[in-house]
Each structure stands twice: as C-alpha cells, then as structure tokens.
Amino acid sequence: LGRKSANMVFASETTEEPEVIDENDLFTPISKLLGEMDSFHIERVLHEHLNYAQRRKWEYPPILLFKLLVVKTFRKQSYRRVISSLTIEDCEFLEISEKEPGIFSIPSASTLHDFAYTRLGPDGLKKIMFSNGIQICRSILNGTGMIDSSPVEASRYDKYAKFNSHYGCKMYKMHIFHLNEIPLFHLFSKGNEHDAPYAIPLAENVQNMLPKLKKIQLDAGYDSFNIHSTLWKMFKVQPL
C-alpha cells in the first residue's frame, strides 16, 4: 500500500471493532410517520367533503384510504403495487383492522383508486391542503413570508410549453408563497409570464389561512407600489 499518511488509520490498528450501521435504522417508514401523526383535522375535512355522516357505513375509514394514498405517492408505486407490498408492520402502523392473527382487512387497488378519483378528487385534496396551511400558520408565529417563482422544466415534446431564454429550457412556472421554509400556496403559469400578476392572488389565498408574519420578502419580479401597498394592507408588515 506504500507509505501511510498521517491521518490514515487501519482497522487492524484500532482497539475496538469497527461499528456496523444498518442503513434501515437510519430511516423511519412512511407508514410509521403517518401512524404517529395527529390526523384529526384531516379526518374532519374528509368527513365534511365526503358527506360521511349521511352515507351508508364505509367498509374502510376515509382516513385510512387517504393515508394509503400518501404511502403510494411517497413510494412512487402503482395502486396495485402499493396494496400488494404492504407489510405486517405497515398494517399495524396504519391501524388496519385485523380479521385474524396476521390477516388484515386491506382495501383492494380498485377501492383505493375509486377513493382517489371519484370520492376525494382534486377538490377534496385542495380542502385538505388548505386545512394543513391553517394548521401551519397556527404553529408558526412571527414567521417570514416569502414569494418567489420556480421553473418547472417541461418535456421537449410538450407542444404548449415555451422556451425560456433565461433558464435555457422549455418550461412552466410555479409561483409560491412560503412561510419560513414551508410552501403554503402556489399558482401555476406559463413559463414566460411575468411574476408580478401572481403576487396578490397568492397573498389573498394565504391571507385566509390567517398567518402571523413579522416580514414578507419578495423576489425582484414582484417589486411594484401596488404589490407593496396591497401586502401591507393584508398583513400589516412592510414588504422587502
């Protein structure tokens, strides 16, 4: 091996056995995180959106189906794959009812798909995300609001996306209102649209979440007297 450097230490020269770290110990399963999460406000929104009290008894609780959708998205699996790959630990974390020891009452892939597209739909998901935003604003007091846009690169085969010379690609834009590091609301636009028209609509949606802000920072694209004065009236802080 040649001459050892001053900082090199061989395993055979140490007095202790090398520590072996199991990579699985470094991660918490998404099902466990969901099982430990206080999902009361999400369940309440689900029940209101689905008219839960007025319908016949559901075979599976809506909150379970929603959590399975989160697992599906996080693991980037198909409906069929996420159902077939659930482990005993997943079922226990998600509190899936047990018909007999080791046999759980797991919804089918078609049931989960129907819940996502027919029952929950985009409107239900928007209501849940808005409720999450309210909870975030209640938890973060005197936070910093931030408005900026982010490029969303499009496929080169996308016939609707336009080329943006600044970013050097075909793209769209995501205009985002952050509270500290957390995105509260976004608006989607074409890739070459100016940022300024989206600042006030973003702020109007976030205002309904009742944030308590100490300041608002804006990208230069949102710099105008109308935007500054409107945000000051909404949040009673001076935009920077």
Backbone as numpy.savetxt, mean C-alpha at the origin, in Angstrom:
# Nx Ny Nz CAx CAy CAz Cx Cy Cz
47.13 -19.07 -0.51 46.32 -17.86 -0.51 47.16 -16.60 -0.51
48.47 -16.76 -0.30 49.34 -15.58 -0.25 49.28 -14.92 1.11
49.79 -13.72 1.21 49.88 -13.02 2.49 48.51 -12.54 2.94
48.26 -12.69 4.23 46.99 -12.22 4.78 47.05 -10.72 4.97
45.93 -10.08 4.74 45.86 -8.64 5.01 45.66 -8.43 6.51
45.84 -7.21 6.96 45.77 -6.92 8.39 44.36 -7.16 8.96
43.34 -7.01 8.09 41.96 -7.12 8.58 41.36 -8.50 8.36
42.11 -9.43 7.77 41.54 -10.72 7.42 41.66 -11.69 8.59
40.55 -12.33 8.93 40.54 -13.33 9.98 39.92 -14.60 9.43
40.61 -15.72 9.53 40.10 -17.00 9.05 39.26 -17.66 10.13
38.28 -18.43 9.70 37.39 -19.09 10.64 38.16 -20.00 11.59
39.21 -20.64 11.10 39.97 -21.57 11.93 40.74 -20.85 13.03
40.93 -19.53 12.90 41.69 -18.77 13.89 40.80 -18.19 14.99
39.49 -18.30 14.84 38.60 -17.75 15.85 38.32 -18.80 16.91
37.97 -18.33 18.09 37.71 -19.25 19.20 36.28 -19.75 19.21
35.35 -19.02 18.54 33.95 -19.42 18.54 33.56 -19.97 17.18
32.54 -20.82 17.20 32.02 -21.35 15.95 31.34 -20.22 15.15
31.51 -20.21 13.82 30.83 -19.19 13.01 29.31 -19.27 13.21
28.69 -18.11 13.33 27.24 -18.08 13.54 26.52 -18.32 12.23
25.59 -19.24 12.23 24.79 -19.55 11.05 23.43 -18.90 11.22
23.07 -18.06 10.27 21.81 -17.34 10.34 20.85 -17.90 9.30
19.69 -18.31 9.76 18.64 -18.78 8.86 17.94 -17.56 8.28
17.98 -17.41 6.94 17.40 -16.24 6.30 15.90 -16.14 6.58
15.23 -17.27 6.81 13.80 -17.23 7.08 13.49 -16.52 8.39
14.48 -16.50 9.32 14.26 -15.83 10.60 14.27 -14.31 10.46
14.74 -13.80 9.32 14.85 -12.36 9.13 13.56 -11.75 8.62
12.59 -12.58 8.24 11.37 -12.08 7.63 10.14 -12.54 8.40
9.13 -11.69 8.44 7.85 -12.03 9.05 6.85 -12.31 7.93
6.18 -13.45 7.93 5.21 -13.76 6.87 4.11 -12.69 6.81
3.67 -12.38 5.61 2.62 -11.38 5.44 1.35 -11.81 6.16
1.09 -13.12 6.21 -0.11 -13.60 6.89 -0.03 -13.32 8.40
1.16 -13.40 8.96 1.33 -13.11 10.39 1.12 -11.63 10.66
1.67 -10.77 9.80 1.46 -9.33 9.96 -0.02 -8.98 9.91
-0.74 -9.60 8.96 -2.17 -9.33 8.83 -2.94 -9.86 10.04
-2.50 -11.00 10.57 -3.16 -11.56 11.73 -2.98 -10.71 12.98
-1.85 -10.03 13.09 -1.57 -9.19 14.26 -2.11 -7.78 14.12
-2.54 -7.42 12.92 -2.99 -6.05 12.64 -4.39 -5.81 13.21
-4.61 -4.62 13.73 -5.94 -4.21 14.16 -6.71 -3.78 12.91
-7.62 -4.62 12.46 -8.33 -4.37 11.20 -9.77 -3.94 11.44
-10.06 -3.40 12.62 -11.45 -3.04 12.95 -12.02 -2.04 11.96
-11.26 -0.97 11.67 -11.82 0.07 10.79 -11.99 -0.43 9.37
-11.12 -1.33 8.91 -11.27 -1.90 7.57 -12.51 -2.80 7.52
-12.71 -3.59 8.56 -13.88 -4.47 8.62 -15.16 -3.66 8.63
-15.15 -2.54 9.33 -16.34 -1.68 9.38 -16.66 -1.12 8.00
-15.64 -0.66 7.28 -15.85 -0.13 5.93 -16.36 -1.23 5.01
-15.79 -2.42 5.12 -16.24 -3.55 4.30 -17.72 -3.85 4.54
-18.12 -3.89 5.80 -19.51 -4.22 6.12 -20.46 -3.16 5.56
-20.07 -1.89 5.64 -20.91 -0.82 5.11 -20.99 -0.90 3.59
-19.85 -1.12 2.94 -19.83 -1.17 1.48 -20.60 -2.37 0.94
-20.48 -3.49 1.61 -21.09 -4.73 1.13 -22.53 -4.90 1.62
-23.03 -3.91 2.39 -24.37 -4.03 2.97 -24.48 -5.35 3.72
-23.48 -5.61 4.52 -23.29 -6.92 5.14 -24.48 -7.34 6.02
-25.02 -6.41 6.77 -26.08 -6.75 7.72 -27.38 -7.14 7.02
-27.59 -6.66 5.79 -28.84 -6.91 5.09 -28.79 -8.13 4.18
-27.63 -8.73 4.04 -27.49 -9.88 3.16 -27.58 -11.18 3.95
-27.76 -12.27 3.20 -27.74 -13.58 3.85 -26.34 -13.84 4.41
-26.27 -14.75 5.33 -25.00 -15.04 6.00 -23.93 -15.43 4.99
-22.76 -14.80 5.11 -21.64 -15.10 4.24 -20.96 -16.37 4.71
-20.52 -17.18 3.76 -19.80 -18.39 4.14 -18.43 -18.06 4.71
-17.82 -16.97 4.20 -16.51 -16.54 4.69 -16.59 -15.07 5.09
-15.99 -14.70 6.20 -16.01 -13.29 6.62 -15.35 -12.40 5.56
-15.94 -11.24 5.25 -15.32 -10.34 4.27 -13.89 -9.94 4.62
-13.59 -9.78 5.92 -12.23 -9.37 6.29 -11.23 -10.46 5.95
-11.63 -11.73 6.03 -10.73 -12.82 5.64 -10.46 -12.77 4.15
-11.50 -12.56 3.34 -11.32 -12.49 1.89 -10.43 -11.30 1.52
-10.61 -10.19 2.23 -9.77 -9.02 1.95 -8.31 -9.30 2.29
-8.07 -9.93 3.43 -6.69 -10.27 3.80 -6.06 -11.23 2.80
-6.84 -12.16 2.28 -6.32 -13.09 1.27 -5.94 -12.33 -0.01
-6.69 -11.28 -0.33 -6.32 -10.44 -1.48 -4.98 -9.75 -1.25
-4.76 -9.30 -0.01 -3.48 -8.66 0.32 -2.35 -9.68 0.18
-2.57 -10.89 0.68 -1.56 -11.95 0.56 -1.26 -12.23 -0.91
-2.31 -12.32 -1.71 -2.15 -12.57 -3.16 -1.30 -11.50 -3.82
-1.61 -10.24 -3.50 -0.87 -9.13 -4.12 0.58 -9.10 -3.65
0.78 -9.31 -2.34 2.13 -9.26 -1.79 3.01 -10.38 -2.36
2.44 -11.56 -2.51 3.22 -12.70 -3.02 3.23 -12.79 -4.54
2.47 -11.91 -5.19 2.42 -11.85 -6.66 2.04 -13.21 -7.25
0.94 -13.75 -6.74 0.46 -15.05 -7.17 -0.92 -14.92 -7.83
-1.29 -15.92 -8.60 -2.63 -15.98 -9.17 -3.62 -16.36 -8.07
-4.90 -16.22 -8.37 -5.92 -16.60 -7.38 -5.80 -18.08 -7.03
-5.63 -18.90 -8.04 -5.54 -20.34 -7.79 -4.29 -20.69 -7.00
-3.18 -20.03 -7.35 -1.92 -20.35 -6.69 -1.92 -19.92 -5.23
-2.46 -18.75 -4.94 -2.42 -18.28 -3.55 -3.27 -19.16 -2.66
-4.39 -19.67 -3.17 -5.23 -20.56 -2.37 -4.55 -21.90 -2.15
-3.95 -22.45 -3.19 -3.33 -23.77 -3.08 -2.04 -23.76 -2.27
-1.42 -22.59 -2.12 -0.13 -22.52 -1.44 -0.24 -22.12 0.03
-1.45 -21.90 0.53 -1.61 -21.52 1.94 -1.13 -22.66 2.83
-0.32 -22.31 3.82 0.19 -23.31 4.77 -0.68 -23.34 6.02
-0.43 -24.32 6.87 -1.15 -24.39 8.15 -0.90 -23.12 8.96
0.35 -22.63 8.93 0.67 -21.40 9.66 -0.11 -20.22 9.11
-0.21 -20.12 7.76 -1.00 -19.04 7.15 -2.44 -19.09 7.65
-3.02 -20.28 7.64 -4.42 -20.43 8.05 -4.60 -20.04 9.52
-3.64 -20.40 10.34 -3.75 -20.05 11.76 -3.58 -18.55 11.97
-2.62 -17.93 11.26 -2.42 -16.49 11.39 -3.67 -15.73 10.94
-4.30 -16.19 9.85 -5.46 -15.50 9.29 -6.76 -15.91 9.96
-6.67 -16.81 10.94 -7.81 -17.27 11.71 -8.89 -17.89 10.82
-8.45 -18.70 9.86 -9.38 -19.46 9.03 -9.94 -20.60 9.88
-11.25 -20.79 9.83 -11.89 -21.78 10.68 -11.40 -23.19 10.33
-11.26 -24.00 11.36 -10.73 -25.35 11.22 -11.89 -26.35 11.31
-12.14 -27.09 10.22 -13.23 -28.06 10.21 -12.91 -29.27 11.07
-11.67 -29.70 11.03 -11.14 -30.78 11.85 -9.64 -30.55 11.96
-8.95 -31.21 12.90 -7.53 -30.93 13.09 -6.72 -30.97 11.78
-6.14 -29.83 11.43 -5.32 -29.74 10.24 -6.07 -29.52 8.95
-7.40 -29.47 8.99 -8.23 -29.26 7.80 -8.97 -27.95 7.97
-8.68 -26.98 7.10 -9.24 -25.64 7.24 -10.27 -25.36 6.15
-11.22 -24.51 6.49 -12.26 -24.11 5.55 -11.76 -22.94 4.72
-11.04 -23.26 3.65 -10.40 -22.25 2.80 -11.30 -21.93 1.61
-11.54 -20.66 1.32 -12.38 -20.32 0.15 -11.71 -20.74 -1.15
-12.51 -20.99 -2.15 -11.97 -21.38 -3.45 -11.41 -20.15 -4.17
-10.63 -20.41 -5.21 -10.07 -19.32 -6.01 -11.17 -18.50 -6.66
-12.24 -19.17 -7.11 -13.34 -18.45 -7.77 -14.09 -17.56 -6.77
-14.20 -18.02 -5.51 -14.85 -17.20 -4.47 -14.05 -15.93 -4.21
-12.72 -16.07 -4.13 -11.86 -14.90 -3.89 -11.90 -13.95 -5.08
-11.91 -14.50 -6.29 -11.98 -13.67 -7.49 -13.31 -12.90 -7.55
-14.40 -13.59 -7.22 -15.72 -12.94 -7.23 -15.78 -11.83 -6.18
-15.18 -12.07 -5.03 -15.15 -11.02 -4.00 -14.40 -9.79 -4.49
-13.25 -10.01 -5.15 -12.43 -8.89 -5.60 -13.12 -8.07 -6.68
-13.71 -8.73 -7.66 -14.21 -8.02 -8.84 -15.69 -7.65 -8.76
-16.49 -8.48 -8.10 -17.93 -8.25 -8.08 -18.39 -7.55 -6.81
-17.88 -7.99 -5.67 -18.39 -7.48 -4.40 -17.60 -6.27 -3.90
-16.28 -6.40 -3.84 -15.45 -5.28 -3.37 -15.31 -4.23 -4.46
-14.70 -4.59 -5.57 -14.54 -3.69 -6.69 -13.67 -2.48 -6.39
-13.42 -1.65 -7.40 -12.60 -0.44 -7.19 -13.19 0.52 -6.17
-14.52 0.64 -6.12 -15.14 1.59 -5.19 -14.90 1.16 -3.74
-15.04 -0.13 -3.48 -14.80 -0.61 -2.12 -13.36 -0.42 -1.69
-12.45 -0.68 -2.62 -11.03 -0.52 -2.31 -10.69 0.95 -2.04
-11.29 1.86 -2.81 -11.06 3.28 -2.58 -11.56 3.71 -1.19
-12.70 3.16 -0.77 -13.23 3.49 0.55 -12.28 3.01 1.65
-11.72 1.82 1.46 -10.79 1.29 2.46 -9.53 2.14 2.50
-9.00 2.51 1.35 -7.78 3.32 1.32 -8.02 4.70 1.92
-9.21 5.26 1.69 -9.53 6.56 2.29 -9.61 6.43 3.81
-10.21 5.34 4.28 -10.28 5.09 5.72 -8.88 4.92 6.31
-8.00 4.23 5.57 -6.60 4.10 6.02 -5.94 5.47 6.14
-6.23 6.35 5.18 -5.66 7.69 5.21 -6.09 8.46 6.45
-7.36 8.31 6.84 -7.86 8.97 8.05 -7.12 8.45 9.28
-6.92 7.13 9.34 -6.22 6.54 10.48 -4.77 7.04 10.55
-4.12 7.19 9.39 -2.75 7.68 9.33 -2.69 9.12 9.84
-3.64 9.95 9.39 -3.66 11.35 9.82 -3.92 11.49 11.32
-4.67 10.57 11.90 -4.91 10.59 13.34 -3.65 10.18 14.11
-2.82 9.38 13.47 -1.63 8.85 14.14 -0.43 9.79 14.03
-0.39 10.60 12.96 0.77 11.47 12.72 0.33 12.92 12.92
0.75 13.50 14.02 0.42 14.88 14.32 1.63 15.77 14.02
1.36 16.97 13.51 2.43 17.91 13.14 3.40 17.29 12.14
2.85 16.57 11.18 3.67 15.97 10.14 3.93 16.95 9.01
4.77 16.52 8.07 5.10 17.34 6.90 4.36 16.81 5.68
3.56 17.69 5.07 2.91 17.33 3.81 3.85 17.60 2.65
3.84 16.72 1.67 4.71 16.87 0.50 3.94 16.53 -0.76
4.07 17.37 -1.77 3.42 17.13 -3.06 4.48 17.08 -4.15
4.47 15.98 -4.89 5.43 15.82 -5.97 4.86 14.82 -6.97
5.44 14.78 -8.14 5.01 13.81 -9.15 6.12 12.80 -9.40
5.72 11.62 -9.82 6.68 10.55 -10.08 6.39 9.95 -11.45
7.42 9.70 -12.26 7.18 9.10 -13.58 6.77 7.64 -13.46
5.86 7.24 -14.30 5.45 5.84 -14.40 5.77 5.39 -15.83
6.87 4.68 -15.97 7.32 4.29 -17.30 6.32 3.34 -17.95
6.03 3.60 -19.22 5.07 2.79 -19.97 5.80 1.81 -20.88
5.08 0.81 -21.32 5.62 -0.12 -22.30 5.89 0.60 -23.61
6.91 0.19 -24.30 7.20 0.84 -25.60 6.11 0.55 -26.62
5.24 -0.42 -26.32 4.15 -0.75 -27.23 2.86 0.00 -26.88
2.90 0.79 -25.80 1.72 1.55 -25.37 1.48 2.69 -26.37
0.36 2.61 -27.08 0.10 3.61 -28.13 -0.44 4.92 -27.56
-0.79 4.94 -26.28 -1.34 6.15 -25.68 -0.27 6.96 -24.93
0.76 6.31 -24.42 1.80 7.01 -23.66 2.67 7.84 -24.60
3.02 9.04 -24.15 3.86 9.94 -24.94 5.29 9.93 -24.41
6.22 10.26 -25.29 7.63 10.31 -24.90 7.90 11.59 -24.13
8.57 11.43 -22.97 8.94 12.58 -22.16 10.45 12.80 -22.31
10.83 13.94 -22.86 12.24 14.19 -23.15 13.08 14.34 -21.89
12.47 14.81 -20.79 13.22 14.98 -19.54 13.63 13.63 -18.95
12.70 12.69 -18.95 13.00 11.36 -18.38 13.49 10.37 -19.43
13.33 10.72 -20.71 13.86 9.88 -21.78 13.11 8.58 -21.97
11.78 8.60 -21.77 11.00 7.37 -21.96 9.54 7.73 -22.20
8.78 6.76 -22.69 7.33 6.91 -22.77 6.78 6.68 -21.36
5.87 7.53 -20.95 5.50 7.47 -19.54 4.16 8.11 -19.25
3.69 7.89 -18.03 2.60 8.62 -17.42 3.15 9.27 -16.16
2.28 9.95 -15.43 2.71 10.58 -14.18 1.78 10.20 -13.03
2.37 10.08 -11.85 1.61 9.88 -10.62 1.87 11.10 -9.74
0.83 11.89 -9.48 0.95 13.05 -8.60 0.54 12.61 -7.21
1.42 12.79 -6.23 1.23 12.17 -4.91 1.31 13.21 -3.79
0.40 13.09 -2.83 0.43 13.87 -1.60 0.90 12.94 -0.49
2.08 13.23 0.07 2.64 12.44 1.17 2.39 13.13 2.51
2.24 12.32 3.55 2.32 12.79 4.93 3.55 12.12 5.52
4.60 12.92 5.76 5.92 12.37 6.05 6.28 11.39 4.93
6.60 10.13 5.25 7.02 9.20 4.19 5.86 8.38 3.63
4.64 8.64 4.08 3.50 7.80 3.68 2.67 8.49 2.61
2.43 7.85 1.47 1.55 8.43 0.44 0.10 8.34 0.87
-0.61 9.47 0.88 -2.01 9.50 1.28 -2.96 9.41 0.09
-2.61 10.09 -1.00 -3.52 10.15 -2.15 -2.71 10.42 -3.41
-3.21 9.89 -4.53 -2.52 10.16 -5.80 -3.53 10.42 -6.91
-3.07 11.12 -7.92 -3.84 11.33 -9.14 -2.95 10.95 -10.33
-3.55 10.31 -11.30 -2.83 9.79 -12.47 -3.01 10.75 -13.63
-1.97 10.96 -14.45 -2.09 11.86 -15.59 -1.21 11.38 -16.73
-1.36 12.01 -17.87 -0.47 11.75 -18.99 0.94 12.24 -18.66
1.92 11.68 -19.35 3.31 11.91 -18.97 3.84 13.30 -19.22
3.21 14.06 -20.12 3.73 15.40 -20.42 2.85 16.52 -19.86
1.89 16.16 -19.05 1.04 17.20 -18.45 1.81 17.96 -17.38
1.46 19.24 -17.23 2.10 20.06 -16.21 1.61 19.65 -14.83
2.47 19.80 -13.84 2.13 19.36 -12.48 1.08 20.25 -11.81
1.13 21.55 -12.09 0.37 22.53 -11.30 -1.12 22.23 -11.17
-1.83 21.81 -12.23 -3.28 21.61 -12.10 -3.68 20.51 -11.11
-2.73 19.70 -10.66 -3.08 18.57 -9.80 -2.86 18.85 -8.31
-2.22 19.96 -7.98 -1.91 20.25 -6.58 -3.17 20.46 -5.75
-4.08 21.31 -6.22 -5.28 21.62 -5.44 -6.23 20.41 -5.35
-6.49 19.68 -6.44 -7.32 18.48 -6.30 -6.73 17.46 -5.33
-5.41 17.31 -5.32 -4.77 16.42 -4.34 -5.06 16.89 -2.93
-4.87 18.20 -2.71 -5.05 18.76 -1.38 -6.50 18.65 -0.92
-7.45 18.81 -1.85 -8.87 18.72 -1.48 -9.22 17.32 -0.98
-8.68 16.30 -1.61 -8.94 14.93 -1.17 -8.30 14.65 0.18
-7.08 15.14 0.36 -6.38 14.91 1.63 -7.01 15.73 2.76
-7.53 16.90 2.45 -8.17 17.74 3.47 -9.30 16.99 4.17
-10.01 16.14 3.43 -11.10 15.37 4.01 -10.62 14.31 5.00
-9.30 14.02 5.00 -8.73 13.07 5.96 -8.32 13.78 7.26
-8.47 15.11 7.29 -8.21 15.93 8.49 -6.78 15.78 9.02
-5.77 16.03 8.17 -4.39 15.95 8.67 -4.03 17.16 9.52
-3.10 16.96 10.45 -2.56 18.05 11.27 -1.13 18.29 10.81
-0.93 19.34 10.01 0.36 19.57 9.37 1.11 20.73 10.02
2.44 20.61 10.05 3.26 21.73 10.50 3.82 22.51 9.30
3.88 21.85 8.13 4.32 22.53 6.92 3.98 21.67 5.70
4.01 22.31 4.52 3.81 21.60 3.25 4.95 21.98 2.32
5.60 20.99 1.75 6.68 21.22 0.80 6.21 20.81 -0.59
6.47 21.69 -1.56 6.01 21.46 -2.93 7.19 21.41 -3.89
7.07 20.55 -4.87 8.04 20.57 -5.97 7.85 21.88 -6.74
8.90 22.30 -7.44 8.85 23.60 -8.15 7.73 23.66 -9.18
7.30 22.50 -9.68 6.24 22.48 -10.68 4.89 22.95 -10.14
4.75 23.01 -8.82 3.49 23.43 -8.21 3.58 24.85 -7.65
4.59 25.60 -8.05 4.84 26.93 -7.47 3.99 27.98 -8.17
2.91 28.40 -7.52 2.10 29.51 -8.04 1.38 30.17 -6.88
0.98 31.43 -7.05 0.29 32.15 -5.99 -1.03 31.47 -5.65
-1.76 31.01 -6.68 -3.06 30.38 -6.45 -2.92 29.11 -5.61
-1.90 28.30 -5.92 -1.68 27.06 -5.16 -1.27 27.39 -3.73
-0.35 28.32 -3.57 0.12 28.69 -2.22 -1.04 29.22 -1.36
-1.84 30.11 -1.92 -2.92 30.72 -1.14 -4.01 29.69 -0.80
-4.30 28.80 -1.75 -5.33 27.79 -1.52 -4.90 26.79 -0.45
-3.65 26.35 -0.50 -3.17 25.41 0.50 -3.09 26.06 1.88
-2.75 27.35 1.91 -2.72 28.05 3.20 -4.12 28.10 3.81
-5.13 28.38 2.99 -6.50 28.42 3.49 -6.97 27.05 3.98
-6.54 26.00 3.29 -6.97 24.64 3.65 -6.34 24.16 4.95
-5.02 24.32 5.05 -4.29 23.67 6.13 -3.69 24.64 7.17
-3.83 25.95 6.90 -3.34 26.98 7.81 -1.82 26.86 8.06
-1.08 26.46 7.03 0.38 26.45 7.08 0.89 27.05 5.78
2.06 27.64 5.82 2.63 28.29 4.65 3.35 27.27 3.79
2.94 27.10 2.54 3.63 26.16 1.66 5.05 26.63 1.34
5.95 25.69 1.21 7.33 25.99 0.87 7.63 25.46 -0.52
